[in-house]
Coordinates of C-alpha atoms in Angstrom, one line a residue:
X1 CA -30.5 39.4 -40.0
X2 CA -29.1 35.9 -42.0
X3 CA -31.6 33.4 -41.9
X4 CA -30.6 30.5 -40.2
X5 CA -30.8 27.3 -41.8
X6 CA -33.4 24.4 -40.3
X7 CA -33.1 21.8 -38.8
X8 CA -35.4 19.8 -36.8
X9 CA -35.1 17.1 -34.5
X10 CA -38.0 13.7 -34.0
X11 CA -36.6 12.9 -30.5
X12 CA -39.2 9.4 -30.4
X13 CA -39.6 9.9 -27.2
X14 CA -36.0 9.8 -25.6
X15 CA -34.7 12.9 -23.9
X16 CA -33.0 16.3 -25.9
X17 CA -30.2 16.3 -22.7
X18 CA -30.5 20.1 -23.7
X19 CA -28.9 19.4 -26.4
X20 CA -31.8 22.0 -28.9
X21 CA -30.5 24.9 -27.1
X22 CA -26.7 24.3 -27.6
X23 CA -27.3 24.4 -31.5
X24 CA -29.3 27.2 -31.7
X25 CA -26.4 29.9 -32.6
X26 CA -25.9 27.5 -36.3
X27 CA -29.4 26.1 -36.5
X28 CA -33.3 27.2 -36.0
X29 CA -34.0 23.9 -33.8
X30 CA -37.8 22.5 -33.6
X31 CA -38.8 19.6 -31.9
X32 CA -40.5 16.6 -31.5
X33 CA -40.7 14.6 -28.9
X34 CA -43.0 11.9 -29.8
X35 CA -42.8 8.3 -29.5
X36 CA -43.2 8.1 -33.0
X37 CA -41.6 10.4 -36.2
X38 CA -43.5 13.4 -37.5
X39 CA -43.1 15.0 -40.7
X40 CA -41.0 18.2 -40.2
X41 CA -41.1 22.2 -41.3
X42 CA -41.3 22.1 -45.8
X43 CA -38.3 24.5 -44.8
X44 CA -36.4 21.7 -42.9
X45 CA -32.3 21.6 -44.2
X46 CA -31.7 18.3 -41.4
X47 CA -33.8 15.6 -40.2
X48 CA -31.9 14.6 -37.3
X49 CA -33.7 11.1 -36.1
X50 CA -33.1 9.9 -32.4
X51 CA -31.4 5.7 -33.2
X52 CA -32.8 4.0 -31.0
X53 CA -33.0 0.8 -33.1
X54 CA -30.9 -0.6 -35.8
X55 CA -34.2 0.0 -37.8
X56 CA -36.5 2.4 -39.3
X57 CA -39.2 2.4 -37.7
X58 CA -43.3 0.8 -39.5
X59 CA -44.5 4.9 -40.0
X60 CA -40.8 6.2 -42.1
X61 CA -42.3 3.6 -44.9
X62 CA -45.6 6.0 -45.4
X63 CA -43.6 9.5 -44.8
X64 CA -40.9 7.8 -47.8
X65 CA -42.5 9.8 -50.2
X66 CA -42.3 13.8 -48.0
X67 CA -38.9 13.1 -47.5
X68 CA -38.1 13.6 -51.2
X69 CA -34.1 13.9 -50.6
X70 CA -33.6 15.8 -47.8
X71 CA -30.9 15.0 -45.9
X72 CA -31.0 13.4 -42.7
X73 CA -28.7 12.3 -39.5
X74 CA -29.4 9.6 -37.2
X75 CA -28.1 11.3 -33.7
X76 CA -26.6 7.9 -31.5
X77 CA -25.7 8.5 -27.9
X78 CA -22.5 9.1 -26.4
X79 CA -22.1 5.8 -25.9
X80 CA -23.4 3.4 -28.2
X81 CA -21.4 1.4 -30.9
X82 CA -21.7 3.0 -35.1
X83 CA -24.4 1.9 -37.6
X84 CA -23.7 -0.8 -39.8
X85 CA -23.6 -0.9 -43.4
X86 CA -27.1 -2.8 -43.6
X87 CA -29.2 -0.3 -41.2
X88 CA -27.8 2.7 -42.7
X89 CA -28.3 1.0 -45.8
X90 CA -32.1 0.1 -44.4
X91 CA -32.6 4.1 -43.8
X92 CA -30.6 4.7 -46.0
X93 CA -33.9 4.3 -49.0
X94 CA -36.2 7.1 -47.4
X95 CA -33.7 9.2 -48.1
X96 CA -29.5 10.6 -47.8
X97 CA -28.7 9.4 -44.8
X98 CA -25.9 9.4 -42.6
X99 CA -24.8 8.8 -38.6
X100 CA -23.5 10.2 -36.0
X101 CA -23.2 11.2 -31.6
X102 CA -25.6 14.0 -30.6
X103 CA -23.4 15.3 -28.1
X104 CA -22.9 19.3 -27.8
X105 CA -21.1 20.3 -30.3
X106 CA -23.7 21.4 -33.4
X107 CA -24.9 19.0 -36.3
X108 CA -23.0 19.6 -39.9
X109 CA -25.2 21.0 -42.5
X110 CA -26.7 18.4 -44.7
X111 CA -25.3 15.8 -46.7
X112 CA -26.3 17.1 -50.1
X113 CA -28.0 20.8 -50.1
X114 CA -31.4 20.6 -51.3
X115 CA -32.1 21.5 -55.6
X116 CA -33.5 25.4 -54.9
X117 CA -36.9 26.0 -54.0
X118 CA -37.9 21.0 -54.8
X119 CA -40.9 21.0 -53.7
X120 CA -41.9 18.0 -51.7
X121 CA -44.5 14.7 -52.7
X122 CA -47.1 15.5 -48.8
X123 CA -47.9 11.7 -48.0
X124 CA -51.9 13.5 -48.8
X125 CA -50.5 14.3 -51.9
X126 CA -49.0 11.3 -52.2
X127 CA -51.8 9.6 -51.2
X128 CA -54.2 11.1 -54.0
X129 CA -52.1 10.6 -56.6
X130 CA -52.2 6.4 -56.3
X131 CA -49.3 6.0 -55.0
X132 CA -48.7 4.2 -51.3
X133 CA -45.2 2.8 -51.8
X134 CA -44.8 0.0 -48.7
X135 CA -43.8 -2.7 -51.2
X136 CA -39.8 -3.2 -52.4
X137 CA -41.4 -3.1 -56.1
X138 CA -42.9 -0.1 -55.6
X139 CA -40.4 1.2 -52.8
X140 CA -37.7 1.5 -55.6
X141 CA -40.1 3.3 -58.4
X142 CA -40.5 6.3 -56.1
X143 CA -36.9 6.2 -55.5
X144 CA -35.8 6.4 -58.9
X145 CA -38.6 9.6 -59.1
X146 CA -37.2 11.4 -56.8
X147 CA -33.3 10.9 -58.1
X148 CA -35.1 11.8 -61.8
X149 CA -37.2 14.6 -60.8
X150 CA -33.8 16.3 -59.2
X151 CA -32.8 16.6 -62.2
X152 CA -33.9 17.5 -66.0
X153 CA -33.1 13.3 -66.9
X154 CA -35.5 12.0 -69.9
X155 CA -37.5 9.6 -68.1
X156 CA -38.9 6.0 -69.5
X157 CA -41.8 3.9 -67.6
X158 CA -43.1 1.1 -68.9
X159 CA -45.1 -1.0 -67.9
X160 CA -48.9 -2.9 -68.3
X161 CA -51.5 -0.6 -67.8
X162 CA -53.3 0.9 -65.5
X163 CA -51.0 0.6 -63.2
X164 CA -50.0 4.1 -62.8
X165 CA -47.7 6.1 -65.8
X166 CA -48.8 9.0 -66.0
X167 CA -49.5 8.7 -62.0
X168 CA -45.6 8.4 -61.3
X169 CA -44.7 10.5 -64.4
X170 CA -46.6 14.1 -62.8
X171 CA -45.3 13.1 -59.1
X172 CA -41.9 13.7 -61.0
X173 CA -42.5 16.8 -62.4
X174 CA -44.8 17.6 -58.6
X175 CA -41.8 16.9 -56.9
X176 CA -39.2 19.0 -59.3
X177 CA -38.4 22.7 -58.8
X178 CA -40.6 22.2 -61.6
X179 CA -43.8 21.7 -60.1
X180 CA -45.2 25.9 -60.2
X181 CA -44.7 25.3 -64.5
X182 CA -46.6 23.2 -67.0
X183 CA -47.0 20.2 -67.0
X184 CA -48.9 18.7 -70.7
X185 CA -49.8 14.8 -71.2
X186 CA -50.5 13.6 -74.1
X187 CA -50.9 10.7 -75.5
X188 CA -49.6 9.4 -78.9
X189 CA -52.0 6.7 -79.4
X190 CA -54.8 8.6 -79.1
X191 CA -53.4 11.3 -81.9
X192 CA -54.4 11.0 -86.3
X193 CA -50.8 10.2 -87.5
X194 CA -51.6 13.1 -89.9
X195 CA -52.2 15.2 -86.7
X196 CA -49.5 14.5 -84.4
X197 CA -46.6 16.4 -85.9
X198 CA -48.2 19.8 -85.7
X199 CA -49.5 18.7 -82.8
X200 CA -46.5 18.0 -80.7
X201 CA -44.3 20.0 -82.8
X202 CA -46.3 23.8 -83.2
X203 CA -46.7 25.1 -87.3
X204 CA -46.8 28.0 -88.9
X205 CA -49.2 30.2 -91.0
X206 CA -50.3 28.8 -93.5
X207 CA -48.2 25.4 -93.3
X208 CA -51.0 23.1 -94.6
X209 CA -54.8 23.9 -95.4
X210 CA -57.0 25.8 -92.4
X211 CA -53.5 26.4 -91.2
X212 CA -54.5 30.0 -90.1
X213 CA -53.0 30.6 -87.4
X214 CA -49.0 29.8 -85.9
X215 CA -49.7 27.4 -83.1
X216 CA -47.5 27.0 -80.7
X217 CA -47.1 23.6 -80.0
X218 CA -47.7 21.1 -77.0
X219 CA -43.8 21.4 -76.3
X220 CA -43.3 24.6 -75.9
X221 CA -47.0 24.8 -74.2
X222 CA -44.8 22.9 -71.5
X223 CA -42.2 25.3 -71.6
X224 CA -40.5 25.0 -68.6
X225 CA -41.9 22.2 -66.2
X226 CA -43.0 19.6 -67.8
X227 CA -43.7 16.9 -71.3
X228 CA -45.6 13.7 -71.0
X229 CA -46.1 10.7 -74.3
X230 CA -47.8 9.1 -73.8
X231 CA -47.5 5.6 -75.8
X232 CA -44.8 6.7 -77.5
X233 CA -44.2 3.0 -78.7
X234 CA -47.1 4.0 -81.6
X235 CA -45.2 8.1 -83.0
X236 CA -45.1 7.2 -87.0
X237 CA -41.0 7.5 -87.6
X238 CA -41.8 10.7 -89.1
X239 CA -42.4 11.9 -85.8
X240 CA -39.7 10.5 -84.3
X241 CA -37.3 12.1 -86.2
X242 CA -38.4 15.0 -85.0
X243 CA -38.5 14.4 -81.2
X244 CA -34.7 12.5 -81.4
X245 CA -34.1 16.6 -82.3
X246 CA -36.0 18.4 -79.8
X247 CA -34.1 15.3 -77.3
X248 CA -30.6 16.4 -79.0
X249 CA -30.2 20.0 -79.2
X250 CA -33.4 21.1 -77.5
X251 CA -34.9 23.2 -79.7
X252 CA -38.5 22.9 -82.2
X253 CA -39.4 23.2 -85.4
X254 CA -42.6 24.2 -86.1
X255 CA -44.7 23.1 -89.3
X256 CA -43.5 25.2 -92.5
X257 CA -40.4 26.6 -91.9
X258 CA -39.5 29.1 -89.7
X259 CA -36.1 29.8 -87.0
X260 CA -36.2 26.6 -85.0
X261 CA -37.6 27.6 -80.8
X262 CA -35.0 26.8 -78.4
X263 CA -37.7 24.2 -75.5
X264 CA -36.3 24.1 -71.0
X265 CA -38.6 21.3 -69.8
X266 CA -38.4 17.7 -68.9
X267 CA -39.3 14.9 -71.0
X268 CA -41.1 12.0 -69.8
X269 CA -42.6 9.1 -72.3
X270 CA -44.3 5.4 -71.2
X271 CA -44.2 2.7 -73.2
X272 CA -47.1 -0.4 -72.0
X273 CA -45.3 -2.2 -75.0
X274 CA -41.4 -3.7 -74.7
X275 CA -39.8 -0.8 -77.3
X276 CA -36.8 -3.1 -77.2
X277 CA -38.6 -5.5 -79.8
X278 CA -40.3 -2.9 -82.2
X279 CA -37.0 -1.5 -82.8
X280 CA -36.4 -5.1 -83.5
X281 CA -39.0 -5.1 -85.9
X282 CA -38.1 -1.6 -87.8
X283 CA -40.9 0.4 -86.4
X284 CA -39.5 2.3 -83.5
X285 CA -36.1 3.5 -84.2
X286 CA -32.4 2.3 -82.1
X287 CA -31.1 5.7 -81.3
X288 CA -34.6 7.0 -80.4
X289 CA -35.3 4.2 -78.1
X290 CA -31.4 5.1 -76.3
X291 CA -32.2 9.3 -75.9
X292 CA -35.4 7.9 -73.9
X293 CA -34.4 5.3 -71.5
X294 CA -31.6 7.8 -69.3
X295 CA -34.0 7.1 -65.7
X296 CA -36.1 3.3 -67.4
X297 CA -38.8 2.7 -64.5
X298 CA -40.7 0.4 -64.2
X299 CA -44.2 -0.4 -63.1
X300 CA -45.1 -3.1 -61.6
X301 CA -48.1 -4.9 -61.8
X302 CA -51.4 -4.7 -58.9
X303 CA -51.0 -8.7 -58.9
X304 CA -47.2 -8.2 -57.4
X305 CA -48.0 -6.2 -54.5
X306 CA -51.2 -7.1 -52.9
X307 CA -49.9 -5.6 -49.4
X308 CA -50.7 -2.1 -50.4
X309 CA -54.3 -3.5 -51.9
X310 CA -56.2 -2.5 -49.0
X311 CA -55.1 1.1 -48.2
X312 CA -55.7 2.1 -52.5
X313 CA -59.4 0.6 -51.9
X314 CA -59.8 3.0 -48.2
X315 CA -58.3 5.6 -50.5
X316 CA -60.5 5.2 -53.4
X317 CA -63.8 4.6 -51.5
X318 CA -62.7 7.7 -49.8
X319 CA -62.2 9.6 -52.6
X320 CA -65.3 7.9 -54.4
X321 CA -67.5 9.1 -52.2
X322 CA -66.5 12.9 -51.7
X323 CA -66.5 12.8 -55.7
X324 CA -70.8 11.4 -55.6
X325 CA -71.6 13.7 -52.9
X326 CA -72.1 10.3 -50.7
X327 CA -71.9 9.5 -47.2
X328 CA -68.7 8.4 -46.0
X329 CA -68.5 4.4 -46.4
X330 CA -66.7 1.8 -45.0
X331 CA -64.9 -1.5 -46.3
X332 CA -66.1 -4.3 -44.3
X333 CA -62.7 -6.4 -43.1
X334 CA -63.6 -9.2 -44.6
X335 CA -63.9 -7.6 -48.2
X336 CA -59.6 -7.0 -47.8
X337 CA -58.8 -11.0 -47.8
X338 CA -61.0 -11.2 -50.9
X339 CA -59.3 -7.9 -53.0
X340 CA -56.3 -8.5 -52.3
X341 CA -57.0 -12.7 -53.5
X342 CA -57.6 -11.0 -57.4
X343 CA -54.7 -11.0 -60.4
X344 CA -56.1 -7.6 -61.6
X345 CA -55.3 -7.2 -65.2
X346 CA -56.4 -3.9 -65.6
X347 CA -54.2 -2.9 -62.6
X348 CA -54.9 -0.2 -59.9
X349 CA -57.0 1.5 -62.8
X350 CA -59.6 -1.9 -62.8
X351 CA -60.0 -2.1 -58.4
X352 CA -61.2 2.4 -58.3
X353 CA -63.4 1.6 -61.2
X354 CA -64.4 -1.7 -58.4
X355 CA -65.0 0.6 -55.6
X356 CA -66.4 3.4 -57.7
X357 CA -69.5 0.4 -59.3
X358 CA -69.9 -1.1 -55.3
X359 CA -70.1 2.5 -53.8
X360 CA -72.3 3.9 -56.8
X361 CA -74.8 0.5 -56.0
X362 CA -75.1 -0.3 -52.1
X363 CA -77.8 2.6 -52.0
X364 CA -77.3 4.0 -47.7
X365 CA -75.6 0.9 -46.7
X366 CA -72.9 2.1 -44.8
X367 CA -70.9 -0.9 -44.7
X368 CA -69.2 -2.4 -48.0
X369 CA -68.6 -6.1 -47.8
X370 CA -68.2 -9.0 -50.0
X371 CA -71.4 -9.5 -51.5
X372 CA -70.5 -5.9 -53.5
X373 CA -68.0 -7.1 -55.4
X374 CA -69.7 -11.0 -56.1
X375 CA -68.8 -9.5 -59.4
X376 CA -65.1 -9.2 -59.7
X377 CA -64.5 -12.8 -58.4
X378 CA -67.4 -14.3 -61.2
X379 CA -65.7 -12.5 -63.8
X380 CA -63.0 -13.7 -62.7
X381 CA -63.4 -17.4 -62.4
X382 CA -62.9 -17.4 -58.7
X383 CA -65.1 -18.9 -55.7
X384 CA -67.1 -15.8 -54.1
X385 CA -66.3 -17.9 -51.1
X386 CA -70.0 -16.4 -50.2
X387 CA -71.3 -17.4 -46.3
X388 CA -72.6 -20.8 -47.0
X389 CA -70.8 -22.1 -50.3
X390 CA -69.9 -25.4 -49.8
X391 CA -68.8 -25.0 -53.2
X392 CA -64.6 -26.6 -54.1
X393 CA -63.3 -23.3 -55.1
X394 CA -60.2 -23.4 -58.6
X395 CA -57.1 -23.3 -57.5
X396 CA -55.6 -20.0 -56.9
X397 CA -54.0 -18.5 -60.2
X398 CA -49.8 -17.8 -59.6
X399 CA -48.5 -15.1 -57.4
X400 CA -52.4 -14.3 -56.1
X401 CA -52.6 -14.5 -51.9
X402 CA -54.3 -17.1 -51.6
X403 CA -58.3 -15.3 -50.3
X404 CA -57.6 -16.6 -46.2
X405 CA -53.9 -15.1 -46.2
X406 CA -54.5 -11.4 -44.6
X407 CA -50.4 -10.1 -44.6
X408 CA -50.4 -9.0 -39.7
X409 CA -47.1 -6.8 -41.5
X410 CA -50.5 -4.8 -43.1
X411 CA -53.3 -4.9 -41.1
X412 CA -54.7 -1.6 -40.7
X413 CA -53.4 -0.5 -37.0
X414 CA -57.4 1.2 -36.5
X415 CA -58.0 -3.1 -37.7
X416 CA -55.4 -4.3 -35.2
X417 CA -55.7 -2.7 -32.6
X418 CA -60.2 -3.7 -32.9
X419 CA -60.1 -6.7 -33.6
X420 CA -63.0 -8.4 -35.1
X421 CA -64.3 -10.4 -31.1
X422 CA -66.9 -13.8 -31.8
X423 CA -69.6 -12.9 -32.8
X424 CA -72.1 -15.7 -30.5
X425 CA -74.7 -15.0 -28.8
X426 CA -77.0 -17.4 -28.7
X427 CA -77.5 -17.4 -25.7
X428 CA -80.3 -18.9 -23.2
X429 CA -80.6 -18.8 -19.0
X430 CA -79.6 -21.6 -17.9
X431 CA -80.3 -23.9 -15.0
X432 CA -78.1 -21.9 -12.1
X433 CA -78.7 -18.4 -13.7
X434 CA -77.1 -15.4 -15.1
X435 CA -75.6 -12.0 -14.2
X436 CA -77.8 -10.3 -16.5
X437 CA -75.0 -7.0 -16.1
X438 CA -72.5 -8.8 -17.1
X439 CA -74.2 -10.6 -20.0
X440 CA -75.4 -7.0 -21.3
X441 CA -71.7 -5.6 -20.5
X442 CA -70.3 -8.2 -22.6
X443 CA -72.6 -8.1 -25.7
X444 CA -72.2 -4.4 -25.5
X445 CA -68.2 -4.7 -25.9
X446 CA -68.1 -7.1 -28.7
X447 CA -71.0 -4.7 -30.7
X448 CA -68.6 -2.0 -29.8
X449 CA -65.2 -3.8 -30.8
X450 CA -66.8 -4.9 -34.4
X451 CA -67.9 -1.4 -35.7
X452 CA -64.0 -0.3 -34.6
X453 CA -63.8 -3.5 -36.6
X454 CA -66.0 -1.9 -39.5
X455 CA -64.5 1.7 -39.4
X456 CA -60.8 0.6 -39.1
X457 CA -60.9 2.2 -35.5
X458 CA -62.8 5.2 -36.5
X459 CA -64.9 6.0 -33.2
X460 CA -67.2 8.4 -35.3
X461 CA -69.0 6.2 -38.0
X462 CA -68.7 3.5 -35.3
X463 CA -71.2 5.1 -32.9
X464 CA -72.6 5.7 -36.5
X465 CA -73.4 2.5 -37.5
X466 CA -74.7 1.4 -33.3
X467 CA -77.4 4.3 -33.8
X468 CA -75.4 5.7 -30.8
X469 CA -73.6 9.2 -30.1
X470 CA -70.6 10.7 -30.7
X471 CA -69.9 10.9 -26.5
X472 CA -71.8 8.2 -25.2
X473 CA -69.6 6.1 -27.8
X474 CA -66.5 6.6 -26.3
X475 CA -68.1 7.4 -21.7
X476 CA -69.0 3.1 -23.1
X477 CA -65.5 2.6 -23.9
X478 CA -64.7 3.8 -21.1
X479 CA -67.2 2.1 -18.4
X480 CA -65.7 -0.8 -21.1
X481 CA -61.5 -0.5 -20.7
X482 CA -61.8 -0.5 -24.4
X483 CA -59.9 2.6 -24.2
X484 CA -57.6 4.4 -21.4
X485 CA -59.2 7.1 -18.8
X486 CA -56.9 10.5 -20.5
X487 CA -57.1 9.0 -24.3
X488 CA -61.1 9.0 -24.0
X489 CA -61.4 12.3 -22.9
X490 CA -58.4 13.6 -25.2
X491 CA -61.2 12.2 -27.7
X492 CA -64.1 13.8 -26.4

């Protein structure tokens, strides 16, 4: 029996009009009727999205890493005007996109076939790698990474230390059709010059003292997959000549003679220095530079994509708590603007280490506050902005977001739903008296909203902060009109 290609339709809450049944002869159709788009199944061949607006829903940015090269059809109603080129360009950042009218005739199969058994990089996998992709700079990085993953083209990753060059190299490998094959990472600067060639290209028995057996080398270990050469600019000229031959002829010549060995693999290199300047001073071969720079990807420093810091911080918070077998902790909302105000010379790696330090030193406290990160502000010469500190703060560094500024577009949804209310409850009994039940209800409501803001909407952890059972917390939310009854019952 012939297997039909799969079509996944995200209606964004619209009625399908029974079209999915009319298309059944050509497609295996699945329908997502939610108001927000959900990711299609992994074996989907065409993703149809009802185009209710000119621009992609904000949620789509979070799904970018998992969309990969999946063809997308923006479905219009029969009386809708055609999409303009600007709107298509916005949608096109998500993958291969076209638009068409949804009617009785089934959509034609995709824009271009997906290459082989391409493994998509799931959103959770991307986050595990430390990839967010909400900033324009990182969207460009991910777009180039997806393009490179569909081929065996050589990739050159450039950027400061700690920006995640190896992270992107692994993501390219993970998104490729060769994801099941080896990924071999080599730090060229960590291997002595006299050993680098034998380590990379292998050697035959007797090639030099202590060469007691044939050794394949890293290139042959990565056969069929990806080899990642970090800090390639530190490679000596002799090794550069051998690397150039590998890229040109796709074969490795082991030390000690013998026949060259063919290799079929992807080469990804990285450097935190300007390779072109090394070409100019003669320490790097010009012909090799051109061979490496087939697909250049510039990794932006963390200070230029501050909107991603809260999401990265929360990710590292969860991961480091698991690694150290600690109870899950939360970040107080006041921490985000502090982290976003810092220049982060060590980039993402420095942020990860700072989160880990704060977790370890916070003891059993369930919430990390600004006080847990004062070491960062002091080290970088910035004000910690502690309550009661009236000292004049130094001028912010260029391109650094002021501590009081939190971009509203990037406030986590749960935090936006539960803004921290005013925390003033110094109450005196007025001469005319008061409604004690109302005062108690207002205090309960305020504290519950604060706990939800601190835990970013996680009701279980919010209940723990208040010493309540989760069911009791949900009942109070329902009683205080903090959540509709259906939502509270569904949550319970």
